[in-house]
PDB file of C-alpha atoms and ligand atoms in Angstrom:
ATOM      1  CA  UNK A   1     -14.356  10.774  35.346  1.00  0.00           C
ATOM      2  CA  UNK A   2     -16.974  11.150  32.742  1.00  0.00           C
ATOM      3  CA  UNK A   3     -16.414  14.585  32.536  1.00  0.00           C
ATOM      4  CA  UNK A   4     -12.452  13.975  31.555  1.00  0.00           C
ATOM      5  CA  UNK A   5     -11.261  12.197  28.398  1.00  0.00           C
ATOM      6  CA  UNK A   6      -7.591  11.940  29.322  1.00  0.00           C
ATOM      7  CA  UNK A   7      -8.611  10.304  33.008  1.00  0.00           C
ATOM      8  CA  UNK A   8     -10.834   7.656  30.616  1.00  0.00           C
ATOM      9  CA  UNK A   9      -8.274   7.287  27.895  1.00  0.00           C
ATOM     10  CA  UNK A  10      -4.937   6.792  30.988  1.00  0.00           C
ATOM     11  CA  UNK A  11      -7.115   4.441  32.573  1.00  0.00           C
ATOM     12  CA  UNK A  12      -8.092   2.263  29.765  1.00  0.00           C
ATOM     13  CA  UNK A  13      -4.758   2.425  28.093  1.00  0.00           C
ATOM     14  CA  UNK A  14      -3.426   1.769  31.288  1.00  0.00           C
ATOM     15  CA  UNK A  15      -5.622   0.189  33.757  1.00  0.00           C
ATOM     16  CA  UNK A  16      -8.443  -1.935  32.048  1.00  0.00           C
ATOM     17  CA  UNK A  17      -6.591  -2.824  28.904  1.00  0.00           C
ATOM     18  CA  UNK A  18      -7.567  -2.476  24.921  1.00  0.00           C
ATOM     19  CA  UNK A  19     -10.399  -5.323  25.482  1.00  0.00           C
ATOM     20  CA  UNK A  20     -12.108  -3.659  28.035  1.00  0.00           C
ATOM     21  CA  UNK A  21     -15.491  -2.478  26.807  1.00  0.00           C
ATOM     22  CA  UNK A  22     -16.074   0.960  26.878  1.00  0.00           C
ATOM     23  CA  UNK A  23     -19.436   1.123  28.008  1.00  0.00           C
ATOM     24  CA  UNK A  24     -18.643  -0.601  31.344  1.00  0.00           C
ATOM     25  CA  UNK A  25     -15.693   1.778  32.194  1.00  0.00           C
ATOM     26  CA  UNK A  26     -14.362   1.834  36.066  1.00  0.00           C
ATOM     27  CA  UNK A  27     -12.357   3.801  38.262  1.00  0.00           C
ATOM     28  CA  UNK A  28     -10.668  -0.047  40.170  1.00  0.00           C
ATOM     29  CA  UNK A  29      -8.009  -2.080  38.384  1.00  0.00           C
ATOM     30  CA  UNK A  30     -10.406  -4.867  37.059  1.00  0.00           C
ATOM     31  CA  UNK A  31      -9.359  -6.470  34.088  1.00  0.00           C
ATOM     32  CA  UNK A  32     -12.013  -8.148  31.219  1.00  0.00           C
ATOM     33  CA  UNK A  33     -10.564 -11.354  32.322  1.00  0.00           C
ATOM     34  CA  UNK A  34     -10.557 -10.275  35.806  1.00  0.00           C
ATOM     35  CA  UNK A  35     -14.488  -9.687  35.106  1.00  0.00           C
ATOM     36  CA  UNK A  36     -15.562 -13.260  33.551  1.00  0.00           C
ATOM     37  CA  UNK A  37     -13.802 -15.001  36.630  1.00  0.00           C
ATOM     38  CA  UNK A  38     -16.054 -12.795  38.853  1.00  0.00           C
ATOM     39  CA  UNK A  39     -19.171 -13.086  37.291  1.00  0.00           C
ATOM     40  CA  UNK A  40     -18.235 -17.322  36.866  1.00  0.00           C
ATOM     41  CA  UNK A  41     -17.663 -17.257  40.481  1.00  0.00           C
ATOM     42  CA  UNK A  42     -20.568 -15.588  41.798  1.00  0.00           C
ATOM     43  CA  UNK A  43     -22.433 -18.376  40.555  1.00  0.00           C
ATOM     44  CA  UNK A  44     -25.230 -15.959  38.617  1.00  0.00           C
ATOM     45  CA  UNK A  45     -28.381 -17.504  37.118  1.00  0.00           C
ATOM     46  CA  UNK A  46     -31.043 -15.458  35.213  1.00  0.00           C
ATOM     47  CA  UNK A  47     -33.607 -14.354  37.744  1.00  0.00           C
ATOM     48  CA  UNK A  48     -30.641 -14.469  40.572  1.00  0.00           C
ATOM     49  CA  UNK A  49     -29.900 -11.522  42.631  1.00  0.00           C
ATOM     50  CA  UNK A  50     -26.810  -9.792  43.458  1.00  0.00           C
ATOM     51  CA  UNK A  51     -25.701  -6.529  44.964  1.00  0.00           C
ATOM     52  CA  UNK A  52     -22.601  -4.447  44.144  1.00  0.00           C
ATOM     53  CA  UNK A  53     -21.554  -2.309  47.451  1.00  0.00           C
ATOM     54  CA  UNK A  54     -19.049   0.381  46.472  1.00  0.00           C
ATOM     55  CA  UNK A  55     -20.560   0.039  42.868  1.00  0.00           C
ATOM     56  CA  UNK A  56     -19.125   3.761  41.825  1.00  0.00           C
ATOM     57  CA  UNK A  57     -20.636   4.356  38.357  1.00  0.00           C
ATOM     58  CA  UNK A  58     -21.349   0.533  37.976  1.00  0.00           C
ATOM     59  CA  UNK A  59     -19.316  -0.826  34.949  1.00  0.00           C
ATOM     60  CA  UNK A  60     -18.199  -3.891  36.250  1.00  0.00           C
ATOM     61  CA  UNK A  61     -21.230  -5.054  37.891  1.00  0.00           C
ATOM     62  CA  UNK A  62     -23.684  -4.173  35.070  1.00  0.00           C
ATOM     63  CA  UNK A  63     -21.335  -6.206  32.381  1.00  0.00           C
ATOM     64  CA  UNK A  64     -22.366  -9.235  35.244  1.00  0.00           C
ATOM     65  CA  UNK A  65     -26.002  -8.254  35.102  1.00  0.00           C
ATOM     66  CA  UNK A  66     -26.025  -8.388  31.113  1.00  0.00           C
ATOM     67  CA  UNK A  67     -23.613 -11.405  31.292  1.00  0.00           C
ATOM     68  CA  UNK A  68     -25.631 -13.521  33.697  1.00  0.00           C
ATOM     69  CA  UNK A  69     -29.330 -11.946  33.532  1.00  0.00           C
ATOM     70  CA  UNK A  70     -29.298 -11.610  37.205  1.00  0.00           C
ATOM     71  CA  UNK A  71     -30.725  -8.618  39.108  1.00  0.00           C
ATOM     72  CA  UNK A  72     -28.263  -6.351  40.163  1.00  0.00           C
ATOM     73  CA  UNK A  73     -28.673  -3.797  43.595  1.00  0.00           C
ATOM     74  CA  UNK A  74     -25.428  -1.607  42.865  1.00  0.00           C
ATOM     75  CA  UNK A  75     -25.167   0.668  46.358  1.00  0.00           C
ATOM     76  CA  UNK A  76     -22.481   3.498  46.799  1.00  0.00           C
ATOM     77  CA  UNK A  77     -21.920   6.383  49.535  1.00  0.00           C
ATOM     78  CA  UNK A  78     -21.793   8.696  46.766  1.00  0.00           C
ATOM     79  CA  UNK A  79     -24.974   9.741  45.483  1.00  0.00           C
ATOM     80  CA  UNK A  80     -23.563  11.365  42.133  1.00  0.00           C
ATOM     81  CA  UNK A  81     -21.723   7.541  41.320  1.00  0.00           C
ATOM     82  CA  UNK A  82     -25.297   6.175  42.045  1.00  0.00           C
ATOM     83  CA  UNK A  83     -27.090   8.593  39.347  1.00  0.00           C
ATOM     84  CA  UNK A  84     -24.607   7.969  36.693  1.00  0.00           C
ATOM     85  CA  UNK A  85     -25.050   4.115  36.853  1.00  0.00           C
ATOM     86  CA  UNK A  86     -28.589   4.369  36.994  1.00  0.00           C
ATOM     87  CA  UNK A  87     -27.690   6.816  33.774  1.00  0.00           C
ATOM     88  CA  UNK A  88     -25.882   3.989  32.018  1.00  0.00           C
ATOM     89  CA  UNK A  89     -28.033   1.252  32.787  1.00  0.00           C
ATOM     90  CA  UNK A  90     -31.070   3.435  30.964  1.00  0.00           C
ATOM     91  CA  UNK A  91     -28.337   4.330  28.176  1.00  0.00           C
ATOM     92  CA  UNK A  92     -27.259   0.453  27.659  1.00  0.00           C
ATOM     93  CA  UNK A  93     -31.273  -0.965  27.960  1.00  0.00           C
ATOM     94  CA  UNK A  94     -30.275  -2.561  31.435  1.00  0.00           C
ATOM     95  CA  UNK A  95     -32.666  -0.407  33.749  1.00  0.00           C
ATOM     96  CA  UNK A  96     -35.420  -3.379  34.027  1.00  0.00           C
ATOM     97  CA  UNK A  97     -32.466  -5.913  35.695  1.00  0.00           C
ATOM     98  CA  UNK A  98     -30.332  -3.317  37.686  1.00  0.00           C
ATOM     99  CA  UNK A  99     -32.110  -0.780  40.523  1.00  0.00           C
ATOM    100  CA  UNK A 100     -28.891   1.601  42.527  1.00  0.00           C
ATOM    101  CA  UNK A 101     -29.016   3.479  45.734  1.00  0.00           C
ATOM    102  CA  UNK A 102     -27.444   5.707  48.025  1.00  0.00           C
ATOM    103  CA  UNK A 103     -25.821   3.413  50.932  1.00  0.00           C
ATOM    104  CA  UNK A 104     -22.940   2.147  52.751  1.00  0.00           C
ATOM    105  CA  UNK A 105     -20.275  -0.945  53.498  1.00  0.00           C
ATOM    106  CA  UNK A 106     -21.982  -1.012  56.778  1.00  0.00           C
ATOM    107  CA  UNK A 107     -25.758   0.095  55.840  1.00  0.00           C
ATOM    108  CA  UNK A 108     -26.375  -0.807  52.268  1.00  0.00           C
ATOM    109  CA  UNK A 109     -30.497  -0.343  53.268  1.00  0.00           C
ATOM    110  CA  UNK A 110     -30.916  -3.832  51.194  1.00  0.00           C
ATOM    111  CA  UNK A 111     -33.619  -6.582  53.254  1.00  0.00           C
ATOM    112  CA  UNK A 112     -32.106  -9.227  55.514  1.00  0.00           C
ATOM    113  CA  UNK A 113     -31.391 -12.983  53.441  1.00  0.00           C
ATOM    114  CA  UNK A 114     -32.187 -10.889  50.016  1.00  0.00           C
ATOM    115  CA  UNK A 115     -29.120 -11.710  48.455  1.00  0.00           C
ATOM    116  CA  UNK A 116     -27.701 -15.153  46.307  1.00  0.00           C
ATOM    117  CA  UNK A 117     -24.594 -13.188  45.947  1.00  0.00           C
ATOM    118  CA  UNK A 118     -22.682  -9.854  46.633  1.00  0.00           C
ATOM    119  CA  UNK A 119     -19.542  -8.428  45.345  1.00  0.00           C
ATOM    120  CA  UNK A 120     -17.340  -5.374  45.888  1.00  0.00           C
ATOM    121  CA  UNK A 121     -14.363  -4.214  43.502  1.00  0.00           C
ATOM    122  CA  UNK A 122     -11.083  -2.358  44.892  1.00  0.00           C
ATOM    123  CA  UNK A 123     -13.526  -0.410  48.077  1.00  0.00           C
ATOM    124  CA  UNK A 124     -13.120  -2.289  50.799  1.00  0.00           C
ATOM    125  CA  UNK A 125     -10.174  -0.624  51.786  1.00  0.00           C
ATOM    126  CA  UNK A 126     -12.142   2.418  52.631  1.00  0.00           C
ATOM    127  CA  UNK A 127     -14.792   1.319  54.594  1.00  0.00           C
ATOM    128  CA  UNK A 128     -14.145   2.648  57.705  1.00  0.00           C
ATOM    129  CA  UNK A 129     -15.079  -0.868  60.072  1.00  0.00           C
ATOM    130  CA  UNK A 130     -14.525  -3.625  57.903  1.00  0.00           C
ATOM    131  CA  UNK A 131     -15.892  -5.737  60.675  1.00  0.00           C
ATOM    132  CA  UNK A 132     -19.470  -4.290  60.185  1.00  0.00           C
ATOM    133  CA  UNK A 133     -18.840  -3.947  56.142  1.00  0.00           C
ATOM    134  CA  UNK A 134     -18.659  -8.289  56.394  1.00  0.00           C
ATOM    135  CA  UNK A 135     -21.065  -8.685  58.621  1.00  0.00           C
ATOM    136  CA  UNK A 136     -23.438  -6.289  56.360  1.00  0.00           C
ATOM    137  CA  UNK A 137     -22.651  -8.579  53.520  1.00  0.00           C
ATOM    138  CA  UNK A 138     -23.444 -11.812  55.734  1.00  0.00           C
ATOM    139  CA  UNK A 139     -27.064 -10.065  56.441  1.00  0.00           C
ATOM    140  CA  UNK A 140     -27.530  -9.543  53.361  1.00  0.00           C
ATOM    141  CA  UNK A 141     -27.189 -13.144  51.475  1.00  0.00           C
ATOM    142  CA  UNK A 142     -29.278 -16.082  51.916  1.00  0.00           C
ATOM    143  CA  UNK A 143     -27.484 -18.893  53.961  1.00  0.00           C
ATOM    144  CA  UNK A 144     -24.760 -20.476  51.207  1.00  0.00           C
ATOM    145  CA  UNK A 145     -24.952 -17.276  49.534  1.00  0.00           C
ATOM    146  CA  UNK A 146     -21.647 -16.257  47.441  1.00  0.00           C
ATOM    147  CA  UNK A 147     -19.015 -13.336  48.062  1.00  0.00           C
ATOM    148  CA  UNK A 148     -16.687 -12.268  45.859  1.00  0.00           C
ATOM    149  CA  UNK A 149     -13.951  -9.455  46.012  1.00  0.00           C
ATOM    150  CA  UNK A 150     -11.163  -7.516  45.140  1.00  0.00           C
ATOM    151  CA  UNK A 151      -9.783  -5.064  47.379  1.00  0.00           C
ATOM    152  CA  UNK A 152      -6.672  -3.921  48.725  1.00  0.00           C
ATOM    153  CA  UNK A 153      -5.191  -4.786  51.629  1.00  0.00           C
ATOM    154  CA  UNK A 154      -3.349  -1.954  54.048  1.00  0.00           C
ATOM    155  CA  UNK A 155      -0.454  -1.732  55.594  1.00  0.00           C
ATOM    156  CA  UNK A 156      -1.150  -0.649  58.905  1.00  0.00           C
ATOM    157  CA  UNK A 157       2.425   0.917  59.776  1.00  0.00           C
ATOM    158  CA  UNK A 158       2.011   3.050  56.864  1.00  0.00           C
ATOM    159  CA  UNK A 159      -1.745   3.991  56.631  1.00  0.00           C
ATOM    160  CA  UNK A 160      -1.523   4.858  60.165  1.00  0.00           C
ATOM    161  CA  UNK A 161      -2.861   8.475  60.633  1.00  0.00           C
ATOM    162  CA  UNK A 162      -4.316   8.683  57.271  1.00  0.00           C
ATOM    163  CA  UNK A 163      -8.352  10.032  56.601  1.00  0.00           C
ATOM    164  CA  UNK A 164     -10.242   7.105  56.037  1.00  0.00           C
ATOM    165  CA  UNK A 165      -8.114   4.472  54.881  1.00  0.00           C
ATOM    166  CA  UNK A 166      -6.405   4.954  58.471  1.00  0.00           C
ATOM    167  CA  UNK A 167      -9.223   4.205  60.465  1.00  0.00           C
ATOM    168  CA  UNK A 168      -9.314   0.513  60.490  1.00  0.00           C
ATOM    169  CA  UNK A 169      -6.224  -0.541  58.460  1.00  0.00           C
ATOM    170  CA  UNK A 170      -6.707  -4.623  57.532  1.00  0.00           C
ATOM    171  CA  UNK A 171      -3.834  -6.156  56.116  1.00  0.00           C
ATOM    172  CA  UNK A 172      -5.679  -9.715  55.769  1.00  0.00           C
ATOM    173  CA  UNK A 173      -9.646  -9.669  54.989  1.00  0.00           C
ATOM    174  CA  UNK A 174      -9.816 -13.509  56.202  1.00  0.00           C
ATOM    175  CA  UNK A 175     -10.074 -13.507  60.082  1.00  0.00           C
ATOM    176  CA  UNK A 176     -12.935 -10.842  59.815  1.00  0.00           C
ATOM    177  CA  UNK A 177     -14.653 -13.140  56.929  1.00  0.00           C
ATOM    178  CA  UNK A 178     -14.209 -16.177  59.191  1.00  0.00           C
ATOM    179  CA  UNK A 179     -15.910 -13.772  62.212  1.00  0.00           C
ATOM    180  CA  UNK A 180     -18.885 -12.501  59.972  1.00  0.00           C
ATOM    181  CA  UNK A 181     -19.357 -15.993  59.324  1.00  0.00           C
ATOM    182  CA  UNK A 182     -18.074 -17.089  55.937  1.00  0.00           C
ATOM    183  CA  UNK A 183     -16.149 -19.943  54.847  1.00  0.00           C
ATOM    184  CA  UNK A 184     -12.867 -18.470  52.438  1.00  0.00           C
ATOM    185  CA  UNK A 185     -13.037 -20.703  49.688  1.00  0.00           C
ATOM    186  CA  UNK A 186     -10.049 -18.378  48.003  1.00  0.00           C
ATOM    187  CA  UNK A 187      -8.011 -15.905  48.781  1.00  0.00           C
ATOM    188  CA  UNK A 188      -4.959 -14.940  46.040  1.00  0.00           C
ATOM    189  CA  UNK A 189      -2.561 -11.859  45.752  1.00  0.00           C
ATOM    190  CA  UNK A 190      -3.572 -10.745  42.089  1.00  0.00           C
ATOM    191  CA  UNK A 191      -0.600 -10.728  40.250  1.00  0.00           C
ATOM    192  CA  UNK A 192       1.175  -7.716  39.267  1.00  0.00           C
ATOM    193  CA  UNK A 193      -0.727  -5.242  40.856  1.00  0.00           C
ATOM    194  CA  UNK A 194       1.879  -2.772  42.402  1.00  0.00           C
ATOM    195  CA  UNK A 195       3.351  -1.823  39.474  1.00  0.00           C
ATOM    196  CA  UNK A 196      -0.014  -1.351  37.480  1.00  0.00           C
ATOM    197  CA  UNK A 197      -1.228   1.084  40.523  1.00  0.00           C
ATOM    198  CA  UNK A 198       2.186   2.808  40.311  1.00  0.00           C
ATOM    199  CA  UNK A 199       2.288   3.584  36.590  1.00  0.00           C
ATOM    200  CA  UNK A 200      -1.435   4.482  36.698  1.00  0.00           C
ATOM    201  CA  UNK A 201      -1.546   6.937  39.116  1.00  0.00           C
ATOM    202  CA  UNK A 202       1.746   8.281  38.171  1.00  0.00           C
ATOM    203  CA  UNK A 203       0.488   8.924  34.804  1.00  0.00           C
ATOM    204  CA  UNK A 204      -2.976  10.524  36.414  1.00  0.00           C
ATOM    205  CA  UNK A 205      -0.624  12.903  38.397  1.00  0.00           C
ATOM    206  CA  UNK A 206       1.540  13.620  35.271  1.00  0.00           C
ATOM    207  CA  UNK A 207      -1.623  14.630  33.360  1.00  0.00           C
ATOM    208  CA  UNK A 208      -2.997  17.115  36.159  1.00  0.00           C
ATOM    209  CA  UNK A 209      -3.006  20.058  33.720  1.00  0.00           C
ATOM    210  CA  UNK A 210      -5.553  18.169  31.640  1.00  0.00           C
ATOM    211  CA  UNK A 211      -7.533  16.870  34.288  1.00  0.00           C
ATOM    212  CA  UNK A 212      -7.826  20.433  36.010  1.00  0.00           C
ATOM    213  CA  UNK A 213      -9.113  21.661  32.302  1.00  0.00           C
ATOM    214  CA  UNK A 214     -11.760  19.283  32.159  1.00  0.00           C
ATOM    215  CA  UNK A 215     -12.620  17.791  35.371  1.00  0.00           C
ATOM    216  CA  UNK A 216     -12.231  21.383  37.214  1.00  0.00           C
ATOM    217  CA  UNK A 217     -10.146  22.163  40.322  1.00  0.00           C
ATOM    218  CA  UNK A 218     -11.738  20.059  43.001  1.00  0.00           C
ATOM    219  CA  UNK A 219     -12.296  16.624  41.559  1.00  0.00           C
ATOM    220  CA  UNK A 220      -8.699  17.074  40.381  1.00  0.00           C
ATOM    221  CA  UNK A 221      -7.194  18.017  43.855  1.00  0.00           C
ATOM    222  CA  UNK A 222      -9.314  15.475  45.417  1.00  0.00           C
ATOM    223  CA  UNK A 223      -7.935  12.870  42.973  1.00  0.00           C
ATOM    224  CA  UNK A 224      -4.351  14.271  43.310  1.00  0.00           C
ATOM    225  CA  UNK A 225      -4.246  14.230  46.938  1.00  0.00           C
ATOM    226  CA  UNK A 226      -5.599  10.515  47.012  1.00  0.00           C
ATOM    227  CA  UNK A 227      -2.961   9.029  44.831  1.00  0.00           C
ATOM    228  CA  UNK A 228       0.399  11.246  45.860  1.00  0.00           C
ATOM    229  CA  UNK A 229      -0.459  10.138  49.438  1.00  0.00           C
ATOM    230  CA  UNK A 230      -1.151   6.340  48.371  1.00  0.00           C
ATOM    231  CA  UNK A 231       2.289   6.428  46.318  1.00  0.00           C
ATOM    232  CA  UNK A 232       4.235   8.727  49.129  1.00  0.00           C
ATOM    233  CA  UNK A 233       2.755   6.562  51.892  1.00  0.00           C
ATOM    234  CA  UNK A 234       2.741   3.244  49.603  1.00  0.00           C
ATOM    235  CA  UNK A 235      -0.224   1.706  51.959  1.00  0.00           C
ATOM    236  CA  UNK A 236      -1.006  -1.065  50.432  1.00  0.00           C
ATOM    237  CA  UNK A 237      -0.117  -4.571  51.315  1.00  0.00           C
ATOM    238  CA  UNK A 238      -1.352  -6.643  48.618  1.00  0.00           C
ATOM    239  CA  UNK A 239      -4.620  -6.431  46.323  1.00  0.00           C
ATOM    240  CA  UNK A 240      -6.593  -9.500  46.631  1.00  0.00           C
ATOM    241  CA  UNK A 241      -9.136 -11.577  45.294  1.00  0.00           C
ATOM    242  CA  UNK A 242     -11.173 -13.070  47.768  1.00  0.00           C
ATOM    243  CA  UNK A 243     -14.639 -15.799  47.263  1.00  0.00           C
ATOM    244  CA  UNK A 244     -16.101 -16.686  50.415  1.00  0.00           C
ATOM    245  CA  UNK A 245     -19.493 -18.469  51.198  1.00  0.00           C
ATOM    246  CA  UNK A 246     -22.047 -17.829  54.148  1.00  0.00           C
ATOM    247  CA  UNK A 247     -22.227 -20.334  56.313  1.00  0.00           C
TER     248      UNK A 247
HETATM  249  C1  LIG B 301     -12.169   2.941  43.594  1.00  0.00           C
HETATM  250  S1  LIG B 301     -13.882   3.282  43.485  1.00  0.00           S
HETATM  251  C2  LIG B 301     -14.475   1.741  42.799  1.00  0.00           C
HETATM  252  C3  LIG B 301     -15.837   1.891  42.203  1.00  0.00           C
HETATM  253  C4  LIG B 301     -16.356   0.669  41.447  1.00  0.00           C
HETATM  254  N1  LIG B 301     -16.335  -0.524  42.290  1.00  0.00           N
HETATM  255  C5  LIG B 301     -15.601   0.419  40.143  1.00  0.00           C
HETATM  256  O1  LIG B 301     -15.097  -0.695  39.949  1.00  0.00           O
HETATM  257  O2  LIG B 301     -15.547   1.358  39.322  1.00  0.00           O
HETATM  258  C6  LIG B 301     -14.363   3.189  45.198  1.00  0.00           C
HETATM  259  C7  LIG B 301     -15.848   3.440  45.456  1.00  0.00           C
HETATM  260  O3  LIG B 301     -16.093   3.197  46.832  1.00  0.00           O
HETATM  261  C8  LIG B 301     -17.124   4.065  47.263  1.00  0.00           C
HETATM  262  N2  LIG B 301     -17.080   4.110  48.733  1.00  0.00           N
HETATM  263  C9  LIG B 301     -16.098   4.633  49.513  1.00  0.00           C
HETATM  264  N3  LIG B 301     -16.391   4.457  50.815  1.00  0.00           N
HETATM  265  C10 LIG B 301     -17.567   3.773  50.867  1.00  0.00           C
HETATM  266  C11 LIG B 301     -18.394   3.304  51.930  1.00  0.00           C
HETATM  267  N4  LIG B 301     -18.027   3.455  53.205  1.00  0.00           N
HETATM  268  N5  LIG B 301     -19.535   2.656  51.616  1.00  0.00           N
HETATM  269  C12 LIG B 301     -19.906   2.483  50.319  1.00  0.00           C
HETATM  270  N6  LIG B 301     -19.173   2.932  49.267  1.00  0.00           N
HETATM  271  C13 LIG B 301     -18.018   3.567  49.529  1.00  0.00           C
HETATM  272  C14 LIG B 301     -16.785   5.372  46.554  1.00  0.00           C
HETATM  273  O4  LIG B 301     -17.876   6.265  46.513  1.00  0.00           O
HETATM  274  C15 LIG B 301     -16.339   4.854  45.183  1.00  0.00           C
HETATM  275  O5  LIG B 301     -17.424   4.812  44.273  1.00  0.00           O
END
């Protein structure tokens, strides 16, 4: 994504919207409004800590960090989204309150009880046992500690078969919150979503000339065969929002 200006000018035109700030850019379908509810939610104090899991390049969670003052433990399984978040919390002056690392929905390598809160934006979906991803996040936080997310949910008729997002398809996050042991305090469709997904990655695969200029040949096939399958296939369910606390 950094490496392609039409992928970062589609997505803000028509993913994150003209208030989005740049400097926190995403590859997920939070909004700047979207972003204040989360970091309200989480409950952040200065001095509090919180961990991102599936942070990708960390936009969303380091706007929370600088928002709140709270110390932020971004992990993702990709160890290239890891270095360019720990690149743009040295470019933004937010190194000191943010540390990243290599790590996984159901091994983020973070201590036991270290956590007052945790959030994940529009990953879920792909971990591959959300059962262990939940009960990760329940190790994690303190007891009472706060989870918030947005993911989507799959439609397990249609993702059957599929790499990854076939291997445990969850069409409803809240019996395997109540199992990791969490209390759902809220859990709402976000509005709107299906069509914003559709024109988005339509638009992405419209633009594939430009993205195989500047991105090269396998980031663009990669990101080509990811959303022709998610429209062809239509997995998803519903996108939710989800807060839940640990018991
Ligand atoms: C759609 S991106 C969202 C990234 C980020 N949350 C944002 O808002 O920009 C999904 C992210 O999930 C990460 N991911 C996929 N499977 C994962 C897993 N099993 N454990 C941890 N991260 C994973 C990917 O590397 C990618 O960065």
């Amino acid at each position: 994504m950094p490496r392609s200006p039409t992928l970062l000018r589609l997505w803000k035109d028509l993913v994150a919207g003209p208030d989005y700030p740049d400097d926190f850019y995403h590859i997920s379908f939070i909004t700047l409004p979207d972003l204040r509810h989360l970091a309200r939610t989480l409950n952040l104090s200065p001095g509090s800590r919180f961990s991102d899991v599936a942070c990708g390049m960390g936009g969303p969670a380091l706007w929370i960090a600088r928002d709140t003052r709270a110390h932020l433990f971004g992990v993702d399984l990709s160890p290239v989204a890891v270095a360019h978040a720990d690149k743009r919390a040295q470019s933004l002056g937010l190194a000191a309150m943010a540390d990243f690392s290599p790590g996984s929905f159901a091994d983020t390598g973070l201590e036991t009880a270290s956590m007052d809160a945790a959030m994940s934006v529009d990953a879920l979906q792909y971990a591959p046992d959300k059962a262990a991803a939940l009960r990760e996040f329940a190790r994690i936080l303190r007891p009472e500690g706060t989870l918030a997310f947005f993911a989507f949910e799959l439609d397990p008729e249609r993702a059957r078969g599929l790499p990854v997002i076939g291997d445990d398809p969850v069409g409803d996050y809240r019996p395997p919150l109540h199992d990791a042991g969490f209390d759902v305090l809220q859990y709402d469709q976000t509005p709107n979503w299906h069509d914003r997904l559709f024109t988005a990655y339509r638009a992405v695969i419209d633009a594939q000339d430009a993205l195989r200029r500047e991105m090269g040949e396998p980031a663009t096939a990669a990101i080509l065969s990811e959303m022709t399958l998610t429209l062809d296939r239509d997995i998803y369910g519903g996108r939710v929002f989800a807060l839940a606390r640990r018991v």
